[in-house]
JSON list of C-alpha atoms in Angstrom, two decimals:
[
{"chain": "A", "resi": 1, "resn": "MET", "atom": "CA", "xyz": [8.49, 27.12, 14.43]},
{"chain": "A", "resi": 2, "resn": "ALA", "atom": "CA", "xyz": [5.33, 25.22, 15.19]},
{"chain": "A", "resi": 3, "resn": "THR", "atom": "CA", "xyz": [5.46, 22.06, 17.30]},
{"chain": "A", "resi": 4, "resn": "THR", "atom": "CA", "xyz": [2.75, 19.56, 16.58]},
{"chain": "A", "resi": 5, "resn": "LYS", "atom": "CA", "xyz": [1.92, 16.86, 19.10]},
{"chain": "A", "resi": 6, "resn": "LEU", "atom": "CA", "xyz": [0.67, 13.54, 17.78]},
{"chain": "A", "resi": 7, "resn": "ASP", "atom": "CA", "xyz": [-0.97, 10.87, 19.91]},
{"chain": "A", "resi": 8, "resn": "LEU", "atom": "CA", "xyz": [-0.51, 7.59, 18.07]},
{"chain": "A", "resi": 9, "resn": "LYS", "atom": "CA", "xyz": [-1.23, 5.35, 21.04]},
{"chain": "A", "resi": 10, "resn": "GLY", "atom": "CA", "xyz": [-3.42, 2.29, 20.58]},
{"chain": "A", "resi": 11, "resn": "MET", "atom": "CA", "xyz": [-2.71, 2.08, 16.87]},
{"chain": "A", "resi": 12, "resn": "SER", "atom": "CA", "xyz": [-1.12, -0.85, 15.07]},
{"chain": "A", "resi": 13, "resn": "CYS", "atom": "CA", "xyz": [1.08, -1.03, 11.98]},
{"chain": "A", "resi": 14, "resn": "PRO", "atom": "CA", "xyz": [0.83, 0.66, 9.53]},
{"chain": "A", "resi": 15, "resn": "MET", "atom": "CA", "xyz": [-1.34, 3.39, 11.07]},
{"chain": "A", "resi": 16, "resn": "PRO", "atom": "CA", "xyz": [1.22, 5.17, 13.32]},
{"chain": "A", "resi": 17, "resn": "ILE", "atom": "CA", "xyz": [3.69, 5.74, 10.49]},
{"chain": "A", "resi": 18, "resn": "MET", "atom": "CA", "xyz": [0.88, 6.69, 8.09]},
{"chain": "A", "resi": 19, "resn": "LYS", "atom": "CA", "xyz": [-0.59, 9.23, 10.50]},
{"chain": "A", "resi": 20, "resn": "MET", "atom": "CA", "xyz": [2.84, 10.67, 11.20]},
{"chain": "A", "resi": 21, "resn": "ALA", "atom": "CA", "xyz": [3.71, 10.90, 7.50]},
{"chain": "A", "resi": 22, "resn": "ALA", "atom": "CA", "xyz": [0.39, 12.62, 6.78]},
{"chain": "A", "resi": 23, "resn": "ALA", "atom": "CA", "xyz": [0.93, 15.16, 9.57]},
{"chain": "A", "resi": 24, "resn": "VAL", "atom": "CA", "xyz": [4.54, 15.89, 8.55]},
{"chain": "A", "resi": 25, "resn": "LYS", "atom": "CA", "xyz": [3.49, 16.24, 4.91]},
{"chain": "A", "resi": 26, "resn": "LYS", "atom": "CA", "xyz": [1.09, 19.05, 5.87]},
{"chain": "A", "resi": 27, "resn": "GLY", "atom": "CA", "xyz": [3.81, 21.00, 7.70]},
{"chain": "A", "resi": 28, "resn": "THR", "atom": "CA", "xyz": [6.60, 23.16, 6.33]},
{"chain": "A", "resi": 29, "resn": "SER", "atom": "CA", "xyz": [10.36, 22.69, 6.49]},
{"chain": "A", "resi": 30, "resn": "GLY", "atom": "CA", "xyz": [11.68, 23.15, 10.04]},
{"chain": "A", "resi": 31, "resn": "ASP", "atom": "CA", "xyz": [8.39, 22.25, 11.73]},
{"chain": "A", "resi": 32, "resn": "VAL", "atom": "CA", "xyz": [8.81, 20.04, 14.79]},
{"chain": "A", "resi": 33, "resn": "PHE", "atom": "CA", "xyz": [6.62, 17.04, 15.51]},
{"chain": "A", "resi": 34, "resn": "GLU", "atom": "CA", "xyz": [6.43, 15.17, 18.77]},
{"chain": "A", "resi": 35, "resn": "ALA", "atom": "CA", "xyz": [4.74, 11.79, 18.50]},
{"chain": "A", "resi": 36, "resn": "VAL", "atom": "CA", "xyz": [4.01, 9.20, 21.16]},
{"chain": "A", "resi": 37, "resn": "CYS", "atom": "CA", "xyz": [3.12, 5.61, 20.30]},
{"chain": "A", "resi": 38, "resn": "ASP", "atom": "CA", "xyz": [2.87, 2.33, 22.25]},
{"chain": "A", "resi": 39, "resn": "ASP", "atom": "CA", "xyz": [3.29, -0.05, 19.31]},
{"chain": "A", "resi": 40, "resn": "ALA", "atom": "CA", "xyz": [6.55, -1.99, 19.76]},
{"chain": "A", "resi": 41, "resn": "GLY", "atom": "CA", "xyz": [7.22, -1.80, 16.00]},
{"chain": "A", "resi": 42, "resn": "PHE", "atom": "CA", "xyz": [7.20, 2.00, 16.06]},
{"chain": "A", "resi": 43, "resn": "GLU", "atom": "CA", "xyz": [10.88, 2.48, 16.89]},
{"chain": "A", "resi": 44, "resn": "PRO", "atom": "CA", "xyz": [12.36, 0.58, 13.91]},
{"chain": "A", "resi": 45, "resn": "ASP", "atom": "CA", "xyz": [9.62, 2.03, 11.70]},
{"chain": "A", "resi": 46, "resn": "VAL", "atom": "CA", "xyz": [10.47, 5.61, 12.66]},
{"chain": "A", "resi": 47, "resn": "LEU", "atom": "CA", "xyz": [14.19, 5.01, 12.14]},
{"chain": "A", "resi": 48, "resn": "ALA", "atom": "CA", "xyz": [13.59, 3.56, 8.66]},
{"chain": "A", "resi": 49, "resn": "TRP", "atom": "CA", "xyz": [11.06, 6.26, 7.81]},
{"chain": "A", "resi": 50, "resn": "CYS", "atom": "CA", "xyz": [13.41, 9.10, 8.79]},
{"chain": "A", "resi": 51, "resn": "LYS", "atom": "CA", "xyz": [16.30, 7.53, 6.90]},
{"chain": "A", "resi": 52, "resn": "GLU", "atom": "CA", "xyz": [14.21, 7.16, 3.76]},
{"chain": "A", "resi": 53, "resn": "THR", "atom": "CA", "xyz": [12.38, 10.49, 3.83]},
{"chain": "A", "resi": 54, "resn": "GLY", "atom": "CA", "xyz": [15.27, 12.62, 5.11]},
{"chain": "A", "resi": 55, "resn": "ASN", "atom": "CA", "xyz": [13.28, 14.05, 8.02]},
{"chain": "A", "resi": 56, "resn": "LYS", "atom": "CA", "xyz": [15.46, 14.45, 11.10]},
{"chain": "A", "resi": 57, "resn": "LEU", "atom": "CA", "xyz": [14.99, 12.38, 14.24]},
{"chain": "A", "resi": 58, "resn": "ASP", "atom": "CA", "xyz": [16.00, 14.76, 17.06]},
{"chain": "A", "resi": 59, "resn": "ASN", "atom": "CA", "xyz": [15.13, 12.57, 20.00]},
{"chain": "A", "resi": 60, "resn": "LEU", "atom": "CA", "xyz": [13.75, 9.17, 20.92]},
{"chain": "A", "resi": 61, "resn": "THR", "atom": "CA", "xyz": [12.79, 8.27, 24.47]},
{"chain": "A", "resi": 62, "resn": "LYS", "atom": "CA", "xyz": [11.10, 5.24, 25.95]},
{"chain": "A", "resi": 63, "resn": "SER", "atom": "CA", "xyz": [9.00, 5.07, 29.08]},
{"chain": "A", "resi": 64, "resn": "GLY", "atom": "CA", "xyz": [7.27, 1.77, 29.75]},
{"chain": "A", "resi": 65, "resn": "LYS", "atom": "CA", "xyz": [5.52, 0.84, 26.49]},
{"chain": "A", "resi": 66, "resn": "ASP", "atom": "CA", "xyz": [5.47, 4.44, 25.26]},
{"chain": "A", "resi": 67, "resn": "ILE", "atom": "CA", "xyz": [7.94, 5.53, 22.62]},
{"chain": "A", "resi": 68, "resn": "THR", "atom": "CA", "xyz": [8.22, 9.27, 22.12]},
{"chain": "A", "resi": 69, "resn": "VAL", "atom": "CA", "xyz": [9.98, 10.74, 19.11]},
{"chain": "A", "resi": 70, "resn": "VAL", "atom": "CA", "xyz": [10.78, 14.30, 18.13]},
{"chain": "A", "resi": 71, "resn": "ILE", "atom": "CA", "xyz": [11.16, 14.92, 14.42]},
{"chain": "A", "resi": 72, "resn": "THR", "atom": "CA", "xyz": [12.09, 18.01, 12.41]},
{"chain": "A", "resi": 73, "resn": "LYS", "atom": "CA", "xyz": [10.66, 18.18, 8.92]},
{"chain": "A", "resi": 74, "resn": "LYS", "atom": "CA", "xyz": [13.25, 18.34, 6.15]},
{"chain": "B", "resi": 1, "resn": "MET", "atom": "CA", "xyz": [41.40, 10.94, -21.94]},
{"chain": "B", "resi": 2, "resn": "SER", "atom": "CA", "xyz": [41.24, 14.66, -22.76]},
{"chain": "B", "resi": 3, "resn": "ALA", "atom": "CA", "xyz": [39.69, 17.18, -20.38]},
{"chain": "B", "resi": 4, "resn": "ASP", "atom": "CA", "xyz": [36.73, 17.57, -22.74]},
{"chain": "B", "resi": 5, "resn": "ALA", "atom": "CA", "xyz": [36.17, 13.85, -22.86]},
{"chain": "B", "resi": 6, "resn": "VAL", "atom": "CA", "xyz": [36.23, 13.67, -19.05]},
{"chain": "B", "resi": 7, "resn": "GLN", "atom": "CA", "xyz": [33.67, 16.51, -18.84]},
{"chain": "B", "resi": 8, "resn": "GLU", "atom": "CA", "xyz": [31.54, 14.70, -21.40]},
{"chain": "B", "resi": 9, "resn": "LYS", "atom": "CA", "xyz": [31.73, 11.48, -19.41]},
{"chain": "B", "resi": 10, "resn": "ILE", "atom": "CA", "xyz": [30.82, 13.24, -16.14]},
{"chain": "B", "resi": 11, "resn": "LYS", "atom": "CA", "xyz": [27.80, 14.83, -17.82]},
{"chain": "B", "resi": 12, "resn": "GLU", "atom": "CA", "xyz": [26.66, 11.48, -19.17]},
{"chain": "B", "resi": 13, "resn": "LEU", "atom": "CA", "xyz": [27.04, 9.79, -15.76]},
{"chain": "B", "resi": 14, "resn": "GLU", "atom": "CA", "xyz": [25.18, 12.62, -14.01]},
{"chain": "B", "resi": 15, "resn": "GLU", "atom": "CA", "xyz": [22.28, 12.22, -16.41]},
{"chain": "B", "resi": 16, "resn": "ARG", "atom": "CA", "xyz": [22.18, 8.48, -15.82]},
{"chain": "B", "resi": 17, "resn": "LEU", "atom": "CA", "xyz": [22.33, 8.99, -12.06]},
{"chain": "B", "resi": 18, "resn": "ALA", "atom": "CA", "xyz": [19.46, 11.49, -12.18]},
{"chain": "B", "resi": 19, "resn": "LYS", "atom": "CA", "xyz": [17.43, 8.91, -14.07]},
{"chain": "B", "resi": 20, "resn": "VAL", "atom": "CA", "xyz": [18.18, 6.17, -11.55]},
{"chain": "B", "resi": 21, "resn": "GLU", "atom": "CA", "xyz": [17.41, 8.44, -8.58]},
{"chain": "B", "resi": 22, "resn": "GLY", "atom": "CA", "xyz": [14.21, 9.62, -10.19]},
{"chain": "B", "resi": 23, "resn": "ASN", "atom": "CA", "xyz": [13.01, 6.04, -10.46]},
{"chain": "B", "resi": 24, "resn": "ARG", "atom": "CA", "xyz": [13.67, 5.36, -6.80]},
{"chain": "B", "resi": 25, "resn": "SER", "atom": "CA", "xyz": [10.31, 6.73, -5.80]},
{"chain": "B", "resi": 26, "resn": "ASN", "atom": "CA", "xyz": [8.28, 3.96, -7.40]},
{"chain": "B", "resi": 27, "resn": "MET", "atom": "CA", "xyz": [6.96, 0.64, -6.19]},
{"chain": "B", "resi": 28, "resn": "THR", "atom": "CA", "xyz": [4.80, -1.77, -8.17]},
{"chain": "B", "resi": 29, "resn": "MET", "atom": "CA", "xyz": [2.89, -4.79, -6.92]},
{"chain": "B", "resi": 30, "resn": "VAL", "atom": "CA", "xyz": [0.84, -7.50, -8.53]},
{"chain": "B", "resi": 31, "resn": "LEU", "atom": "CA", "xyz": [-2.05, -8.57, -6.35]},
{"chain": "B", "resi": 32, "resn": "PHE", "atom": "CA", "xyz": [-2.99, -11.96, -7.78]},
{"chain": "B", "resi": 33, "resn": "SER", "atom": "CA", "xyz": [-4.42, -13.46, -4.60]},
{"chain": "B", "resi": 34, "resn": "GLY", "atom": "CA", "xyz": [-7.93, -12.91, -3.34]},
{"chain": "B", "resi": 35, "resn": "ASP", "atom": "CA", "xyz": [-7.06, -14.17, 0.13]},
{"chain": "B", "resi": 36, "resn": "PHE", "atom": "CA", "xyz": [-7.80, -11.82, 3.00]},
{"chain": "B", "resi": 37, "resn": "ASP", "atom": "CA", "xyz": [-4.41, -12.24, 4.70]},
{"chain": "B", "resi": 38, "resn": "LYS", "atom": "CA", "xyz": [-2.42, -11.71, 1.50]},
{"chain": "B", "resi": 39, "resn": "ALA", "atom": "CA", "xyz": [-4.51, -8.67, 0.55]},
{"chain": "B", "resi": 40, "resn": "MET", "atom": "CA", "xyz": [-3.85, -7.28, 4.05]},
{"chain": "B", "resi": 41, "resn": "ALA", "atom": "CA", "xyz": [-0.11, -7.64, 3.46]},
{"chain": "B", "resi": 42, "resn": "ALA", "atom": "CA", "xyz": [-0.37, -5.96, 0.05]},
{"chain": "B", "resi": 43, "resn": "PHE", "atom": "CA", "xyz": [-2.31, -2.96, 1.30]},
{"chain": "B", "resi": 44, "resn": "ILE", "atom": "CA", "xyz": [-0.24, -2.51, 4.47]},
{"chain": "B", "resi": 45, "resn": "ILE", "atom": "CA", "xyz": [2.90, -2.42, 2.32]},
{"chain": "B", "resi": 46, "resn": "ALA", "atom": "CA", "xyz": [1.22, -0.05, -0.16]},
{"chain": "B", "resi": 47, "resn": "ASN", "atom": "CA", "xyz": [0.16, 2.38, 2.57]},
{"chain": "B", "resi": 48, "resn": "GLY", "atom": "CA", "xyz": [3.57, 2.14, 4.23]},
{"chain": "B", "resi": 49, "resn": "ALA", "atom": "CA", "xyz": [5.34, 2.90, 0.96]},
{"chain": "B", "resi": 50, "resn": "LEU", "atom": "CA", "xyz": [3.02, 5.85, 0.47]},
{"chain": "B", "resi": 51, "resn": "ALA", "atom": "CA", "xyz": [3.96, 7.13, 3.94]},
{"chain": "B", "resi": 52, "resn": "MET", "atom": "CA", "xyz": [7.62, 6.86, 2.96]},
{"chain": "B", "resi": 53, "resn": "GLY", "atom": "CA", "xyz": [6.98, 9.12, 0.00]},
{"chain": "B", "resi": 54, "resn": "LYS", "atom": "CA", "xyz": [6.88, 6.52, -2.78]},
{"chain": "B", "resi": 55, "resn": "GLU", "atom": "CA", "xyz": [4.59, 6.32, -5.76]},
{"chain": "B", "resi": 56, "resn": "VAL", "atom": "CA", "xyz": [2.75, 3.02, -5.59]},
{"chain": "B", "resi": 57, "resn": "THR", "atom": "CA", "xyz": [0.97, 1.04, -8.29]},
{"chain": "B", "resi": 58, "resn": "ILE", "atom": "CA", "xyz": [-0.97, -2.17, -7.59]},
{"chain": "B", "resi": 59, "resn": "PHE", "atom": "CA", "xyz": [-1.87, -4.23, -10.63]},
{"chain": "B", "resi": 60, "resn": "VAL", "atom": "CA", "xyz": [-4.82, -6.37, -9.57]},
{"chain": "B", "resi": 61, "resn": "THR", "atom": "CA", "xyz": [-5.45, -9.53, -11.52]},
{"chain": "B", "resi": 62, "resn": "PHE", "atom": "CA", "xyz": [-7.39, -12.80, -11.31]},
{"chain": "B", "resi": 63, "resn": "TRP", "atom": "CA", "xyz": [-8.52, -13.67, -7.77]},
{"chain": "B", "resi": 64, "resn": "GLY", "atom": "CA", "xyz": [-7.19, -10.32, -6.57]},
{"chain": "B", "resi": 65, "resn": "LEU", "atom": "CA", "xyz": [-10.17, -8.70, -8.28]},
{"chain": "B", "resi": 66, "resn": "ASP", "atom": "CA", "xyz": [-12.37, -10.10, -5.47]},
{"chain": "B", "resi": 67, "resn": "VAL", "atom": "CA", "xyz": [-10.78, -7.46, -3.20]},
{"chain": "B", "resi": 68, "resn": "LEU", "atom": "CA", "xyz": [-12.01, -4.62, -5.44]},
{"chain": "B", "resi": 69, "resn": "LYS", "atom": "CA", "xyz": [-15.58, -5.91, -5.89]},
{"chain": "B", "resi": 70, "resn": "LYS", "atom": "CA", "xyz": [-18.53, -3.90, -4.65]},
{"chain": "B", "resi": 71, "resn": "PRO", "atom": "CA", "xyz": [-20.69, -5.98, -2.28]},
{"chain": "B", "resi": 72, "resn": "THR", "atom": "CA", "xyz": [-23.67, -5.05, -4.47]},
{"chain": "B", "resi": 73, "resn": "MET", "atom": "CA", "xyz": [-22.24, -6.71, -7.60]},
{"chain": "B", "resi": 74, "resn": "THR", "atom": "CA", "xyz": [-24.74, -9.02, -9.34]},
{"chain": "B", "resi": 75, "resn": "GLY", "atom": "CA", "xyz": [-24.78, -11.50, -12.22]},
{"chain": "B", "resi": 76, "resn": "ALA", "atom": "CA", "xyz": [-27.62, -9.68, -14.00]},
{"chain": "B", "resi": 77, "resn": "GLY", "atom": "CA", "xyz": [-27.15, -9.59, -17.75]},
{"chain": "B", "resi": 78, "resn": "LYS", "atom": "CA", "xyz": [-24.23, -12.04, -17.72]},
{"chain": "B", "resi": 79, "resn": "ASN", "atom": "CA", "xyz": [-24.03, -15.49, -19.32]},
{"chain": "B", "resi": 80, "resn": "VAL", "atom": "CA", "xyz": [-24.45, -18.71, -17.32]},
{"chain": "B", "resi": 81, "resn": "LEU", "atom": "CA", "xyz": [-20.75, -19.29, -16.60]},
{"chain": "B", "resi": 82, "resn": "GLU", "atom": "CA", "xyz": [-20.17, -15.63, -15.70]},
{"chain": "B", "resi": 83, "resn": "LYS", "atom": "CA", "xyz": [-23.21, -15.75, -13.39]},
{"chain": "B", "resi": 84, "resn": "MET", "atom": "CA", "xyz": [-21.77, -18.86, -11.73]},
{"chain": "B", "resi": 85, "resn": "VAL", "atom": "CA", "xyz": [-18.36, -17.23, -11.17]},
{"chain": "B", "resi": 86, "resn": "THR", "atom": "CA", "xyz": [-20.06, -14.07, -9.89]},
{"chain": "B", "resi": 87, "resn": "MET", "atom": "CA", "xyz": [-22.13, -16.12, -7.45]},
{"chain": "B", "resi": 88, "resn": "MET", "atom": "CA", "xyz": [-19.27, -18.30, -6.21]},
{"chain": "B", "resi": 89, "resn": "ARG", "atom": "CA", "xyz": [-16.65, -15.62, -5.55]},
{"chain": "B", "resi": 90, "resn": "PRO", "atom": "CA", "xyz": [-16.57, -13.32, -2.50]},
{"chain": "B", "resi": 91, "resn": "LYS", "atom": "CA", "xyz": [-17.36, -9.67, -3.12]},
{"chain": "B", "resi": 92, "resn": "GLY", "atom": "CA", "xyz": [-15.23, -7.09, -1.37]},
{"chain": "B", "resi": 93, "resn": "PRO", "atom": "CA", "xyz": [-12.67, -6.92, 1.46]},
{"chain": "B", "resi": 94, "resn": "SER", "atom": "CA", "xyz": [-15.02, -8.06, 4.24]},
{"chain": "B", "resi": 95, "resn": "LYS", "atom": "CA", "xyz": [-15.97, -11.30, 2.47]},
{"chain": "B", "resi": 96, "resn": "LEU", "atom": "CA", "xyz": [-12.56, -12.75, 1.61]},
{"chain": "B", "resi": 97, "resn": "PRO", "atom": "CA", "xyz": [-11.32, -16.16, 2.84]},
{"chain": "B", "resi": 98, "resn": "THR", "atom": "CA", "xyz": [-7.98, -16.61, 4.60]},
{"chain": "B", "resi": 99, "resn": "SER", "atom": "CA", "xyz": [-5.21, -18.61, 2.87]},
{"chain": "B", "resi": 100, "resn": "LYS", "atom": "CA", "xyz": [-4.73, -20.73, 6.00]},
{"chain": "B", "resi": 101, "resn": "MET", "atom": "CA", "xyz": [-7.23, -21.68, 8.71]},
{"chain": "B", "resi": 102, "resn": "ASN", "atom": "CA", "xyz": [-10.24, -20.58, 6.66]},
{"chain": "B", "resi": 103, "resn": "PHE", "atom": "CA", "xyz": [-12.48, -23.24, 8.29]},
{"chain": "B", "resi": 104, "resn": "ALA", "atom": "CA", "xyz": [-15.25, -22.74, 5.72]},
{"chain": "B", "resi": 105, "resn": "GLY", "atom": "CA", "xyz": [-15.50, -19.02, 6.47]},
{"chain": "B", "resi": 106, "resn": "ILE", "atom": "CA", "xyz": [-15.14, -19.11, 10.27]},
{"chain": "B", "resi": 107, "resn": "GLY", "atom": "CA", "xyz": [-11.41, -18.31, 10.02]},
{"chain": "B", "resi": 108, "resn": "PRO", "atom": "CA", "xyz": [-11.80, -14.78, 8.62]},
{"chain": "B", "resi": 109, "resn": "LYS", "atom": "CA", "xyz": [-14.32, -13.93, 11.37]},
{"chain": "B", "resi": 110, "resn": "LEU", "atom": "CA", "xyz": [-11.81, -15.15, 13.94]},
{"chain": "B", "resi": 111, "resn": "PHE", "atom": "CA", "xyz": [-9.03, -13.04, 12.41]},
{"chain": "B", "resi": 112, "resn": "HIS", "atom": "CA", "xyz": [-11.27, -9.95, 12.09]},
{"chain": "B", "resi": 113, "resn": "TYR", "atom": "CA", "xyz": [-12.03, -10.32, 15.80]},
{"chain": "B", "resi": 114, "resn": "MET", "atom": "CA", "xyz": [-8.39, -10.84, 16.81]},
{"chain": "B", "resi": 115, "resn": "MET", "atom": "CA", "xyz": [-7.19, -7.96, 14.64]},
{"chain": "B", "resi": 116, "resn": "GLY", "atom": "CA", "xyz": [-9.90, -5.71, 16.04]},
{"chain": "B", "resi": 117, "resn": "LYS", "atom": "CA", "xyz": [-8.72, -6.54, 19.57]},
{"chain": "B", "resi": 118, "resn": "LYS", "atom": "CA", "xyz": [-5.21, -5.39, 18.61]},
{"chain": "B", "resi": 119, "resn": "ASN", "atom": "CA", "xyz": [-6.46, -2.23, 16.90]},
{"chain": "B", "resi": 120, "resn": "VAL", "atom": "CA", "xyz": [-5.32, -3.38, 13.47]},
{"chain": "B", "resi": 121, "resn": "THR", "atom": "CA", "xyz": [-7.13, -1.31, 10.89]},
{"chain": "B", "resi": 122, "resn": "SER", "atom": "CA", "xyz": [-9.56, -3.15, 8.59]},
{"chain": "B", "resi": 123, "resn": "LEU", "atom": "CA", "xyz": [-8.71, -4.19, 5.04]},
{"chain": "B", "resi": 124, "resn": "GLN", "atom": "CA", "xyz": [-11.57, -2.02, 3.78]},
{"chain": "B", "resi": 125, "resn": "ASN", "atom": "CA", "xyz": [-10.04, 0.99, 5.53]},
{"chain": "B", "resi": 126, "resn": "LEU", "atom": "CA", "xyz": [-6.57, 0.21, 4.15]},
{"chain": "B", "resi": 127, "resn": "VAL", "atom": "CA", "xyz": [-7.96, -0.06, 0.60]},
{"chain": "B", "resi": 128, "resn": "ASP", "atom": "CA", "xyz": [-9.93, 3.19, 0.95]},
{"chain": "B", "resi": 129, "resn": "THR", "atom": "CA", "xyz": [-6.93, 5.02, 2.44]},
{"chain": "B", "resi": 130, "resn": "ALA", "atom": "CA", "xyz": [-4.65, 3.76, -0.31]},
{"chain": "B", "resi": 131, "resn": "VAL", "atom": "CA", "xyz": [-6.96, 5.06, -3.03]},
{"chain": "B", "resi": 132, "resn": "GLU", "atom": "CA", "xyz": [-7.63, 8.33, -1.20]},
{"chain": "B", "resi": 133, "resn": "PHE", "atom": "CA", "xyz": [-3.93, 9.11, -0.85]},
{"chain": "B", "resi": 134, "resn": "GLY", "atom": "CA", "xyz": [-2.97, 8.25, -4.39]},
{"chain": "B", "resi": 135, "resn": "VAL", "atom": "CA", "xyz": [-2.04, 4.57, -4.67]},
{"chain": "B", "resi": 136, "resn": "ARG", "atom": "CA", "xyz": [-2.73, 3.78, -8.29]},
{"chain": "B", "resi": 137, "resn": "ILE", "atom": "CA", "xyz": [-4.82, 0.63, -8.63]},
{"chain": "B", "resi": 138, "resn": "VAL", "atom": "CA", "xyz": [-5.00, -0.94, -12.07]},
{"chain": "B", "resi": 139, "resn": "ALA", "atom": "CA", "xyz": [-7.52, -3.76, -12.57]},
{"chain": "B", "resi": 140, "resn": "CYS", "atom": "CA", "xyz": [-6.60, -6.35, -15.20]},
{"chain": "B", "resi": 141, "resn": "GLN", "atom": "CA", "xyz": [-9.05, -5.92, -18.06]},
{"chain": "B", "resi": 142, "resn": "MET", "atom": "CA", "xyz": [-8.41, -9.41, -19.47]},
{"chain": "B", "resi": 143, "resn": "SER", "atom": "CA", "xyz": [-9.21, -11.17, -16.17]},
{"chain": "B", "resi": 144, "resn": "MET", "atom": "CA", "xyz": [-12.33, -9.03, -15.88]},
{"chain": "B", "resi": 145, "resn": "ASP", "atom": "CA", "xyz": [-13.46, -10.05, -19.38]},
{"chain": "B", "resi": 146, "resn": "VAL", "atom": "CA", "xyz": [-12.80, -13.74, -18.65]},
{"chain": "B", "resi": 147, "resn": "MET", "atom": "CA", "xyz": [-14.84, -13.72, -15.43]},
{"chain": "B", "resi": 148, "resn": "GLY", "atom": "CA", "xyz": [-17.56, -11.37, -16.64]},
{"chain": "B", "resi": 149, "resn": "ILE", "atom": "CA", "xyz": [-16.60, -8.58, -14.24]},
{"chain": "B", "resi": 150, "resn": "ARG", "atom": "CA", "xyz": [-17.73, -5.17, -15.41]},
{"chain": "B", "resi": 151, "resn": "LYS", "atom": "CA", "xyz": [-16.16, -1.83, -14.54]},
{"chain": "B", "resi": 152, "resn": "GLU", "atom": "CA", "xyz": [-19.22, -0.90, -12.50]},
{"chain": "B", "resi": 153, "resn": "ASP", "atom": "CA", "xyz": [-18.79, -4.12, -10.45]},
{"chain": "B", "resi": 154, "resn": "LEU", "atom": "CA", "xyz": [-15.52, -2.80, -9.02]},
{"chain": "B", "resi": 155, "resn": "MET", "atom": "CA", "xyz": [-14.82, 0.05, -6.60]},
{"chain": "B", "resi": 156, "resn": "ASP", "atom": "CA", "xyz": [-14.54, 3.65, -7.81]},
{"chain": "B", "resi": 157, "resn": "GLY", "atom": "CA", "xyz": [-11.27, 5.50, -8.23]},
{"chain": "B", "resi": 158, "resn": "ILE", "atom": "CA", "xyz": [-9.36, 2.74, -10.01]},
{"chain": "B", "resi": 159, "resn": "GLU", "atom": "CA", "xyz": [-7.92, 2.34, -13.51]},
{"chain": "B", "resi": 160, "resn": "PHE", "atom": "CA", "xyz": [-8.14, -0.51, -16.00]},
{"chain": "B", "resi": 161, "resn": "GLY", "atom": "CA", "xyz": [-5.28, -1.88, -18.06]},
{"chain": "B", "resi": 162, "resn": "GLY", "atom": "CA", "xyz": [-3.26, -4.75, -19.39]},
{"chain": "B", "resi": 163, "resn": "VAL", "atom": "CA", "xyz": [0.16, -6.28, -18.98]},
{"chain": "B", "resi": 164, "resn": "ALA", "atom": "CA", "xyz": [1.91, -3.26, -20.51]},
{"chain": "B", "resi": 165, "resn": "ALA", "atom": "CA", "xyz": [0.36, -1.01, -17.87]},
{"chain": "B", "resi": 166, "resn": "PHE", "atom": "CA", "xyz": [1.91, -3.24, -15.21]},
{"chain": "B", "resi": 167, "resn": "LEU", "atom": "CA", "xyz": [5.28, -3.56, -16.97]},
{"chain": "B", "resi": 168, "resn": "GLY", "atom": "CA", "xyz": [5.52, 0.15, -17.74]},
{"chain": "B", "resi": 169, "resn": "SER", "atom": "CA", "xyz": [5.14, 0.84, -14.06]},
{"chain": "B", "resi": 170, "resn": "ALA", "atom": "CA", "xyz": [7.37, -2.09, -12.97]},
{"chain": "B", "resi": 171, "resn": "PHE", "atom": "CA", "xyz": [10.27, -1.00, -15.22]},
{"chain": "B", "resi": 172, "resn": "ASP", "atom": "CA", "xyz": [10.17, 2.41, -13.49]},
{"chain": "B", "resi": 173, "resn": "SER", "atom": "CA", "xyz": [10.24, 0.89, -10.01]},
{"chain": "B", "resi": 174, "resn": "ASN", "atom": "CA", "xyz": [13.01, -0.33, -7.77]},
{"chain": "B", "resi": 175, "resn": "THR", "atom": "CA", "xyz": [10.68, -2.54, -5.76]},
{"chain": "B", "resi": 176, "resn": "THR", "atom": "CA", "xyz": [8.28, -5.03, -7.31]},
{"chain": "B", "resi": 177, "resn": "LEU", "atom": "CA", "xyz": [6.22, -7.62, -5.45]},
{"chain": "B", "resi": 178, "resn": "PHE", "atom": "CA", "xyz": [3.95, -10.44, -6.54]},
{"chain": "B", "resi": 179, "resn": "ILE", "atom": "CA", "xyz": [1.34, -11.26, -3.92]}
]
């Protein structure tokens, strides 16, 4: 399975979620995406996005302003 | 209730459920306002909904049409009143006033600067992205006729329609907004 890294740092709403959705859309089921973002709104956005789209949030870690998420495509 | 009747009822409910779930993917907005800040909200929501896998329709009417105007739009060939309206209204995302703190046009410059500092993407970019990734934009033909706006005055990649075009889409949506 391919793991795609996404650097979403420096972006503001709605770009991080848009970029992530676009990247995940291109992948196939089971692909893993690791995205890092420093927008404070990213965490609730990712949670809502995963819940709505059915993609699986495997991990969410925070370090300073950076929020890193690991997602598996549905 | 007989076993057959129960089966029949289950089948009917399943069909209705499929219909309801099928409609979940849609979102329809009316963009009535031509204010920069309100148009920002509309297009951020549209792009967000798109990212969440929804089908999005924006019905653009009255002042909202200012958002779709090409900066090159002119009053050539229009009557006096149409020329006046063409001259007096802003043309395109970068020329719109803000609904609050407009300060005769200084306000939008201030907000563009502040948004740029925070890496907020421009309204023009949000509009272009929305169209590129399949947000359906329907310009209100009646408002266009009233204000002398021609199809070629508005951006490419959009549709034109009336109230039924909006309602048809709204009835199939589970989220509708008027902005």
